[in-house]
Coordinates of C-alpha atoms and ligand atoms in Angstrom, one line a residue:
M18 CA 0.0 0.0 0.0
S19 CA 1.2 3.5 -0.8
K20 CA 2.0 5.5 2.3
H21 CA -0.2 8.3 1.1
P22 CA -3.3 6.8 -0.4
L23 CA -4.1 10.0 -2.3
Q24 CA -0.6 10.7 -3.4
F25 CA -1.7 10.5 -7.1
L26 CA -3.9 13.6 -6.4
E27 CA -1.4 15.5 -4.4
V28 CA 1.6 14.8 -6.6
P29 CA 1.1 15.3 -10.4
R30 CA 2.8 13.0 -12.9
R31 CA 6.1 14.7 -13.6
G32 CA 8.8 13.3 -15.9
P33 CA 12.5 14.1 -15.5
Q34 CA 13.6 17.3 -17.0
K35 CA 13.5 17.5 -20.8
E36 CA 16.1 19.6 -22.6
E37 CA 14.9 22.7 -24.5
V38 CA 14.5 22.2 -28.2
E39 CA 16.9 24.9 -29.2
I40 CA 19.7 23.2 -27.2
R41 CA 18.9 19.5 -27.8
I42 CA 18.8 19.7 -31.7
K43 CA 22.4 20.8 -31.6
H44 CA 23.7 17.5 -30.3
Y45 CA 22.9 13.8 -30.2
G46 CA 22.7 13.2 -26.5
E47 CA 19.6 12.0 -24.7
I48 CA 17.0 14.7 -24.3
Y49 CA 15.6 13.5 -20.9
G50 CA 17.4 13.8 -17.6
S51 CA 17.0 11.4 -14.7
Y52 CA 15.0 11.4 -11.5
D53 CA 16.9 11.8 -8.2
G54 CA 15.9 9.4 -5.3
A55 CA 13.3 11.8 -3.9
D56 CA 11.5 12.4 -7.3
A57 CA 11.6 8.7 -8.1
A58 CA 10.1 7.8 -4.7
S59 CA 7.3 10.4 -4.9
Q60 CA 6.4 9.5 -8.5
A61 CA 6.5 5.7 -7.6
G62 CA 4.2 6.6 -4.6
R63 CA 1.5 7.7 -7.1
C64 CA 0.8 4.0 -7.8
L65 CA -2.7 3.1 -6.6
S66 CA -1.6 -0.6 -6.1
C67 CA -4.9 -1.5 -7.9
G68 CA -5.8 -5.1 -7.3
N69 CA -5.6 -6.1 -11.0
P70 CA -2.4 -4.3 -12.4
Y71 CA -3.4 -3.8 -16.0
C72 CA 0.2 -2.3 -16.5
E73 CA 1.7 -5.7 -15.8
W74 CA -0.6 -7.5 -18.3
K75 CA 0.1 -4.9 -21.0
C76 CA 3.9 -5.0 -20.5
P77 CA 5.2 -7.6 -23.0
V78 CA 7.6 -9.0 -20.3
H79 CA 5.0 -8.8 -17.6
N80 CA 7.2 -6.8 -15.2
Y81 CA 6.2 -6.8 -11.5
I82 CA 5.6 -3.1 -11.8
P83 CA 3.6 -2.2 -8.6
D84 CA 6.0 -4.3 -6.6
W85 CA 9.2 -2.5 -7.8
L86 CA 7.4 0.9 -7.6
R87 CA 6.7 0.1 -3.9
L88 CA 10.4 -0.8 -3.3
V89 CA 11.5 2.5 -4.9
E90 CA 9.0 4.4 -2.7
E91 CA 10.5 2.7 0.3
G92 CA 14.1 3.5 -0.9
K93 CA 15.0 -0.2 -1.4
L94 CA 16.8 0.4 -4.6
F95 CA 18.9 -2.8 -4.9
Q96 CA 15.9 -5.0 -4.1
A97 CA 14.0 -3.1 -6.8
A98 CA 16.9 -3.7 -9.3
E99 CA 16.9 -7.5 -8.5
L100 CA 13.1 -7.7 -8.9
S101 CA 13.1 -5.8 -12.1
H102 CA 15.7 -8.1 -13.5
Q103 CA 13.5 -11.2 -12.7
T104 CA 11.3 -10.4 -15.7
N105 CA 13.4 -8.0 -17.9
S106 CA 16.9 -8.4 -19.1
L107 CA 17.3 -4.8 -20.3
P108 CA 15.1 -2.7 -18.0
E109 CA 17.1 0.5 -18.3
I110 CA 16.9 0.2 -22.1
C111 CA 13.1 -0.6 -22.2
G112 CA 12.5 2.3 -19.8
R113 CA 14.1 4.5 -22.4
V114 CA 12.7 3.2 -25.7
C115 CA 9.4 1.4 -25.1
P116 CA 6.4 3.2 -26.4
Q117 CA 5.0 3.3 -22.8
D118 CA 1.9 5.3 -24.0
R119 CA 0.8 2.1 -25.9
L120 CA 2.0 -0.4 -23.3
C121 CA 2.3 -0.1 -19.5
E122 CA 1.5 3.5 -19.0
G123 CA -1.4 3.4 -21.5
A124 CA -3.0 0.7 -19.3
C125 CA -2.3 2.5 -16.0
T126 CA -5.6 3.1 -14.1
L127 CA -4.5 6.7 -13.6
N128 CA -4.1 7.3 -17.3
D129 CA -7.7 8.6 -17.3
G130 CA -7.2 12.2 -16.8
L131 CA -5.0 12.0 -13.7
G132 CA -1.7 11.2 -15.5
A133 CA -0.3 7.6 -15.6
V134 CA 2.4 6.6 -13.2
S135 CA 5.7 7.4 -14.9
I136 CA 6.6 3.7 -15.2
G137 CA 9.3 3.9 -17.9
N138 CA 11.2 6.6 -16.2
I139 CA 11.2 4.8 -12.9
E140 CA 12.3 1.6 -14.6
K141 CA 15.2 3.5 -16.1
Y142 CA 16.1 5.1 -12.8
I143 CA 16.2 1.8 -10.9
T144 CA 19.0 0.2 -12.9
D145 CA 20.9 3.4 -13.8
E146 CA 21.0 4.5 -10.1
A147 CA 21.6 1.0 -8.7
Y148 CA 24.5 0.5 -11.1
K149 CA 26.0 3.8 -10.1
Q150 CA 25.8 2.8 -6.4
G151 CA 27.5 -0.5 -7.1
W152 CA 24.7 -3.0 -7.6
R153 CA 25.4 -6.0 -9.8
P154 CA 23.2 -9.0 -10.3
D155 CA 23.2 -11.5 -7.4
M156 CA 24.7 -14.6 -8.9
S157 CA 25.7 -16.2 -5.6
H158 CA 23.1 -19.0 -5.9
V159 CA 24.1 -20.0 -9.5
V160 CA 25.5 -23.4 -9.9
E161 CA 27.7 -24.0 -13.1
S162 CA 26.1 -26.6 -15.3
G163 CA 29.1 -27.2 -17.5
K164 CA 26.9 -26.5 -20.6
R165 CA 27.6 -23.9 -23.3
V166 CA 25.2 -22.2 -25.7
G167 CA 26.3 -20.2 -28.8
I168 CA 24.2 -17.2 -29.5
V169 CA 24.2 -15.5 -33.0
G170 CA 23.4 -11.8 -32.7
A171 CA 24.1 -9.4 -29.8
G172 CA 20.8 -7.5 -30.2
P173 CA 18.0 -7.5 -27.6
A174 CA 16.9 -11.1 -28.1
G175 CA 20.5 -12.4 -28.0
L176 CA 21.4 -10.4 -24.9
A177 CA 18.1 -11.4 -23.1
A178 CA 18.8 -15.1 -23.9
A179 CA 22.4 -14.7 -22.6
D180 CA 21.2 -13.1 -19.4
V181 CA 18.7 -15.9 -18.6
L182 CA 21.2 -18.7 -19.5
A183 CA 23.8 -17.2 -17.3
R184 CA 21.4 -17.1 -14.4
N185 CA 20.8 -20.8 -15.0
G186 CA 24.5 -21.6 -14.8
I187 CA 24.8 -22.1 -18.7
R188 CA 27.7 -20.4 -20.3
A189 CA 26.7 -18.1 -23.1
V190 CA 29.0 -17.1 -25.9
V191 CA 27.5 -14.3 -28.1
F192 CA 28.8 -13.7 -31.7
D193 CA 28.0 -10.6 -33.6
A194 CA 29.2 -9.1 -36.9
Y195 CA 29.4 -5.6 -35.5
P196 CA 32.3 -4.2 -33.4
E197 CA 30.0 -3.5 -30.5
I198 CA 27.1 -5.3 -28.8
G199 CA 23.5 -4.2 -29.0
G200 CA 22.6 -4.7 -32.7
L201 CA 20.0 -2.0 -33.5
L202 CA 20.1 -0.8 -29.9
T203 CA 23.6 0.5 -30.7
F204 CA 23.6 1.1 -34.4
G205 CA 20.0 1.7 -35.3
I206 CA 18.4 3.7 -32.4
P207 CA 19.8 7.2 -32.4
P208 CA 21.7 8.3 -29.3
F209 CA 19.2 11.0 -28.4
K210 CA 16.9 8.2 -27.4
L211 CA 19.5 5.8 -26.1
E212 CA 23.0 6.9 -25.4
K213 CA 25.6 4.2 -26.3
E214 CA 27.2 4.3 -22.8
V215 CA 24.0 2.7 -21.6
V216 CA 24.5 -0.3 -23.8
Q217 CA 28.2 -0.4 -22.7
K218 CA 27.1 -0.6 -19.1
R219 CA 24.9 -3.5 -19.9
R220 CA 27.8 -5.2 -21.6
S221 CA 29.9 -4.8 -18.4
I222 CA 26.9 -6.2 -16.4
L223 CA 26.6 -9.2 -18.7
E224 CA 30.3 -9.8 -18.8
G225 CA 30.4 -9.7 -15.0
M226 CA 27.8 -12.5 -15.1
G227 CA 30.2 -14.6 -17.2
V228 CA 28.7 -13.9 -20.7
E229 CA 31.4 -13.9 -23.4
F230 CA 31.2 -11.7 -26.5
V231 CA 33.0 -12.5 -29.8
L232 CA 32.6 -9.4 -32.0
N233 CA 33.5 -8.5 -35.6
T234 CA 32.6 -12.1 -36.4
R235 CA 30.0 -12.9 -39.1
I236 CA 28.7 -16.4 -38.7
G237 CA 28.6 -18.1 -42.2
V238 CA 31.5 -15.8 -43.3
D239 CA 34.2 -15.5 -40.6
M240 CA 33.2 -18.6 -38.8
S241 CA 31.1 -21.6 -39.9
F242 CA 27.7 -22.3 -38.4
E243 CA 28.8 -25.9 -38.3
S244 CA 31.5 -25.1 -35.8
L245 CA 28.8 -23.6 -33.5
I246 CA 26.6 -26.7 -33.9
E247 CA 29.6 -28.9 -33.0
G248 CA 31.2 -26.7 -30.4
F249 CA 28.1 -25.9 -28.3
D250 CA 25.3 -27.8 -26.5
A251 CA 22.7 -25.6 -28.2
V252 CA 22.5 -22.5 -30.4
F253 CA 20.2 -19.5 -30.3
L254 CA 19.6 -17.3 -33.3
G255 CA 18.7 -13.7 -32.7
M256 CA 19.8 -12.1 -36.0
G257 CA 17.0 -9.6 -36.3
T258 CA 15.6 -8.1 -39.5
Y259 CA 17.8 -5.8 -41.5
S260 CA 16.3 -5.7 -45.0
S261 CA 14.2 -2.7 -45.8
V262 CA 10.6 -2.9 -47.1
S263 CA 10.4 -0.9 -50.3
G264 CA 7.4 1.2 -51.4
G265 CA 7.3 -0.3 -54.9
F266 CA 6.8 3.0 -56.7
V267 CA 8.7 4.7 -59.4
G268 CA 11.8 6.7 -58.5
E269 CA 13.0 4.7 -55.4
D270 CA 16.4 4.2 -57.0
L271 CA 17.1 7.8 -57.7
F272 CA 20.2 9.5 -56.3
G273 CA 19.2 11.2 -53.0
V274 CA 16.7 8.4 -52.0
H275 CA 18.0 6.5 -48.9
E276 CA 16.8 3.5 -46.9
A277 CA 16.2 4.4 -43.2
L278 CA 18.6 1.9 -41.7
P279 CA 21.8 2.7 -43.6
Y280 CA 21.0 6.4 -43.0
L281 CA 20.7 5.9 -39.2
V282 CA 23.6 3.4 -38.9
S283 CA 26.0 5.7 -40.8
N284 CA 25.1 8.6 -38.5
V285 CA 25.6 6.5 -35.3
R286 CA 28.9 5.1 -36.6
R287 CA 30.1 8.6 -37.1
E288 CA 29.0 9.7 -33.6
M289 CA 30.8 6.6 -32.2
K290 CA 33.8 7.5 -34.3
L291 CA 33.7 4.1 -36.0
N292 CA 33.7 5.5 -39.5
N293 CA 37.2 5.6 -41.0
D294 CA 36.0 7.2 -44.1
D295 CA 33.6 10.1 -43.5
E296 CA 32.1 9.8 -47.0
S297 CA 30.1 6.8 -45.9
R298 CA 28.0 9.1 -43.7
I299 CA 24.8 10.2 -45.3
D300 CA 24.7 14.0 -44.4
L301 CA 21.5 15.8 -45.0
H302 CA 22.7 19.2 -43.9
G303 CA 21.0 22.0 -45.9
K304 CA 18.6 19.6 -47.7
H305 CA 14.9 19.6 -47.9
V306 CA 14.1 16.1 -46.6
V307 CA 10.9 14.1 -46.9
V308 CA 10.6 11.0 -44.7
L309 CA 8.1 8.4 -45.8
G310 CA 6.6 6.3 -43.0
G311 CA 5.0 6.8 -39.6
G312 CA 6.7 4.3 -37.3
D313 CA 9.4 4.9 -34.7
T314 CA 12.1 4.4 -37.4
G315 CA 10.6 7.2 -39.4
M316 CA 10.6 9.4 -36.2
D317 CA 14.3 8.5 -35.6
C318 CA 15.1 9.6 -39.2
N319 CA 13.1 12.8 -38.8
R320 CA 15.0 13.8 -35.7
T321 CA 18.4 12.8 -37.0
A322 CA 17.9 14.9 -40.1
I323 CA 16.9 17.9 -37.9
R324 CA 20.2 17.4 -35.9
Q325 CA 22.2 17.2 -39.1
G326 CA 20.9 20.7 -40.0
A327 CA 18.4 19.8 -42.7
S328 CA 16.7 22.9 -44.1
S329 CA 13.3 21.3 -43.7
V330 CA 12.0 17.9 -42.7
T331 CA 8.5 16.7 -43.8
C332 CA 7.1 13.4 -42.7
A333 CA 4.3 11.8 -44.8
Y334 CA 2.1 9.0 -43.4
R335 CA -0.8 7.3 -45.2
R336 CA -3.2 7.0 -42.3
D337 CA -4.2 9.7 -39.7
E338 CA -2.3 10.7 -36.6
V339 CA -4.4 8.4 -34.3
N340 CA -3.5 5.4 -36.4
M341 CA 0.3 6.0 -36.5
P342 CA 2.3 3.0 -35.4
G343 CA 5.0 5.2 -33.8
S344 CA 5.1 6.2 -30.1
R345 CA 3.1 9.3 -29.5
R346 CA 6.0 10.6 -27.4
E347 CA 8.4 10.4 -30.4
V348 CA 5.8 12.0 -32.7
A349 CA 5.4 14.8 -30.2
N350 CA 9.2 15.2 -30.0
S351 CA 9.5 15.3 -33.8
K352 CA 6.9 18.0 -34.0
E353 CA 8.6 20.1 -31.2
E354 CA 11.9 19.8 -33.1
G355 CA 10.3 21.3 -36.2
V356 CA 9.1 18.3 -38.3
L357 CA 6.1 19.0 -40.5
F358 CA 3.7 16.1 -40.7
L359 CA 1.4 15.3 -43.6
F360 CA -1.2 12.8 -42.5
N361 CA -3.4 10.8 -44.8
E362 CA -0.9 11.2 -47.6
Q363 CA 0.5 8.3 -49.6
P364 CA 3.6 8.5 -51.9
V365 CA 2.8 7.5 -55.5
E366 CA 6.1 8.5 -57.1
I367 CA 9.5 10.0 -56.4
L368 CA 10.3 12.6 -59.0
G369 CA 13.7 13.5 -60.6
A370 CA 15.9 12.9 -63.6
D371 CA 19.1 11.7 -62.0
H372 CA 18.6 13.2 -58.6
V373 CA 15.4 13.4 -56.5
T374 CA 13.5 16.7 -56.9
G375 CA 10.3 15.9 -55.1
V376 CA 7.7 13.4 -54.0
K377 CA 4.3 13.1 -55.6
L378 CA 1.7 12.3 -52.8
A379 CA -2.0 11.4 -53.0
K380 CA -4.5 12.1 -50.3
T381 CA -6.1 9.1 -48.6
E382 CA -9.3 8.3 -46.8
L383 CA -9.5 5.3 -44.4
G384 CA -11.6 2.5 -45.8
E385 CA -12.6 -0.9 -44.5
P386 CA -10.3 -2.8 -42.0
G387 CA -7.7 -5.1 -43.7
P388 CA -6.7 -8.6 -42.4
D389 CA -4.6 -7.0 -39.7
G390 CA -7.7 -5.2 -38.3
R391 CA -6.4 -1.7 -39.3
R392 CA -8.5 0.5 -41.6
R393 CA -6.9 0.5 -45.0
P394 CA -5.9 3.9 -46.6
E395 CA -7.5 4.4 -50.0
T396 CA -6.2 7.1 -52.4
V397 CA -8.6 10.0 -53.4
A398 CA -8.7 10.4 -57.2
G399 CA -7.3 13.6 -58.5
S400 CA -5.7 14.6 -55.1
E401 CA -2.0 14.2 -56.2
H402 CA 0.4 17.1 -55.4
V403 CA 4.1 17.4 -55.3
V404 CA 6.3 18.2 -52.2
P405 CA 9.7 19.5 -53.4
A406 CA 12.6 17.5 -51.9
D407 CA 16.3 16.9 -52.5
A408 CA 16.5 13.9 -50.1
V409 CA 14.0 11.2 -49.4
I410 CA 14.2 8.6 -46.7
I411 CA 12.1 5.4 -47.0
A412 CA 11.1 4.1 -43.6
F413 CA 8.5 1.5 -44.3
G414 CA 9.9 -1.1 -41.9
F415 CA 12.0 -4.2 -42.2
R416 CA 11.6 -7.8 -43.4
P417 CA 13.5 -11.0 -42.5
D418 CA 16.4 -11.9 -44.7
P419 CA 17.5 -15.4 -43.6
P420 CA 20.8 -16.6 -44.9
E421 CA 20.8 -19.4 -47.5
W422 CA 22.9 -21.7 -45.3
F423 CA 19.9 -22.2 -42.9
S424 CA 18.6 -24.9 -45.2
D425 CA 21.9 -26.9 -44.8
F426 CA 21.1 -27.2 -41.1
D427 CA 17.4 -28.1 -41.4
I428 CA 16.3 -24.7 -40.1
A429 CA 12.9 -24.2 -41.8
I430 CA 11.7 -20.8 -43.0
A431 CA 8.0 -19.8 -43.4
D432 CA 6.8 -18.2 -46.7
N433 CA 7.1 -14.8 -45.2
G434 CA 10.9 -15.3 -44.6
R435 CA 10.5 -15.8 -40.8
V436 CA 12.2 -18.7 -39.0
R437 CA 9.7 -21.3 -38.0
V438 CA 9.7 -22.2 -34.3
D439 CA 7.6 -24.3 -32.0
S440 CA 5.8 -21.8 -29.8
I441 CA 3.6 -24.2 -27.8
G442 CA 5.7 -27.3 -27.3
E443 CA 8.0 -28.3 -24.4
H444 CA 10.8 -26.3 -25.8
P445 CA 9.5 -22.9 -26.9
Y446 CA 11.3 -21.2 -29.8
Q447 CA 12.9 -24.5 -30.9
T448 CA 13.4 -24.5 -34.7
T449 CA 13.0 -27.5 -36.9
N450 CA 16.6 -28.4 -36.0
P451 CA 16.2 -29.5 -32.3
K452 CA 19.6 -28.1 -31.3
V453 CA 18.8 -24.6 -32.7
F454 CA 16.4 -22.1 -31.1
A455 CA 15.5 -18.7 -32.5
G456 CA 13.6 -15.5 -31.3
G457 CA 13.1 -11.9 -31.8
D458 CA 12.4 -10.1 -35.1
M459 CA 13.6 -13.0 -37.3
V460 CA 10.8 -15.0 -35.8
R461 CA 8.0 -12.5 -35.3
G462 CA 8.9 -9.9 -37.9
S463 CA 10.1 -6.4 -37.1
D464 CA 8.8 -5.4 -33.7
L465 CA 9.7 -3.7 -30.4
V466 CA 12.8 -4.1 -28.3
V467 CA 10.8 -5.4 -25.4
T468 CA 9.1 -8.1 -27.5
A469 CA 12.5 -9.3 -28.7
V470 CA 13.6 -9.3 -25.0
F471 CA 10.6 -11.5 -24.1
E472 CA 11.3 -14.0 -26.9
G473 CA 15.0 -14.2 -26.0
R474 CA 14.1 -15.0 -22.4
E475 CA 11.4 -17.5 -23.4
A476 CA 13.8 -19.2 -25.8
A477 CA 16.5 -19.4 -23.1
A478 CA 14.0 -21.1 -20.8
G479 CA 13.3 -23.6 -23.6
I480 CA 17.0 -24.2 -24.1
T481 CA 17.5 -24.7 -20.4
R482 CA 14.8 -27.4 -20.4
Y483 CA 16.2 -28.9 -23.6
L484 CA 19.5 -29.3 -21.8
G485 CA 17.9 -31.1 -19.0
F486 CA 17.6 -28.5 -16.2
Ligands
SF4_218 FE1 6.6 -0.5 -19.6 FE2 8.3 -1.4 -21.5 FE3 9.1 -1.3 -18.9 FE4 7.2 -3.1 -19.7 S1 9.4 -3.1 -20.3 S2 7.1 -1.8 -17.8 S3 6.2 -1.9 -21.3 S4 8.6 0.5 -20.2

């Protein structure tokens, strides 16, 4: 029970300080500050402890939210950190990048005019502050099993699997093609949402738990998959989805048209000083930029282009604002930073001779729901108009791109390119090769960080059972 039953009335929802627009668009650092202990305790004390915590159900990893809020209110920070890690392997990262308005905070009973409990910010505070004060996961009860699991991909699914395996006494060795861990956490999500030091801290936590990372190593190129199969007791695949979905309209191959991911990755690599050759960075300084797509990746592109000094950034989305897939917080941040949104507008052609000069858009109206339950946009005849542009970014999402060698190891792929796994059997996330498990975007398609964490954890539980524990 909260010490002040009506604290939610006396204390309004208040997030940590947010940097002013004029300052934050001049750098790539995170735009939100952190709570101190007193702020975190008073915001946590706003929780009503409702009997049926809808926030927990809506959270994809089913965090014990009211319980760790109470521990924060009581100042039991290390206990809160231990509890939060019982369900989430990357709580400080989810606290930063989850679209809380659609998940835990959207389901909070107080999110009905009184202001939801600031769950994401408190989750971030718990691990950030506990780490600063010297907390590290309690591994004193762990008994080494002598088993080893090879993990392909150091993104959220792979890291979550490694975390759960280590806690079960199973040695995890994580291979990744990139020079740093994190996958899209490091190279895709811009630092103004997730500073890379946060991922570095998580690396040190995992290494302290006995997880080993082998980086700059592409499985199937630098090292054979066969050697993993032979050298480990089981293998987990968390290789993500890196191939862009194209729009299928004329002009996508013009000079000046960029896919979202290479654009974001090139900018992060430069910020991390990993680019030897500056020409590989896509620089939109002084350009009139049109971003096509209304998801979080589109918002990341919008805000990166603003920070690069684009002359204008326009974001076109084919449905209305209510139906945007992106987090409302990121849409609001984009607007604050000067992005112009065109809702109910669908691209039909990118114009230009050898270089993009504009985007032809048609207005849309929402029709009947499609198979996914979302109302389909239908173009309005005669509504085409042109938005001038000298750079266009395509941010329509990602699709799986499984390597051909999967078939050599009996790892079956569904028609949509996703890895087929057993989701209901004794060993969840087991592929058609019993020794190989898979999870995250390459199984469910491009989705949230927190859903990849959930699948990595579930797969690790399946692997643990498969190994007889
Ligand atoms: Fe909310 Fe995401 Fe944390 Fe779950 S993991 S409590 S959805 S911020």
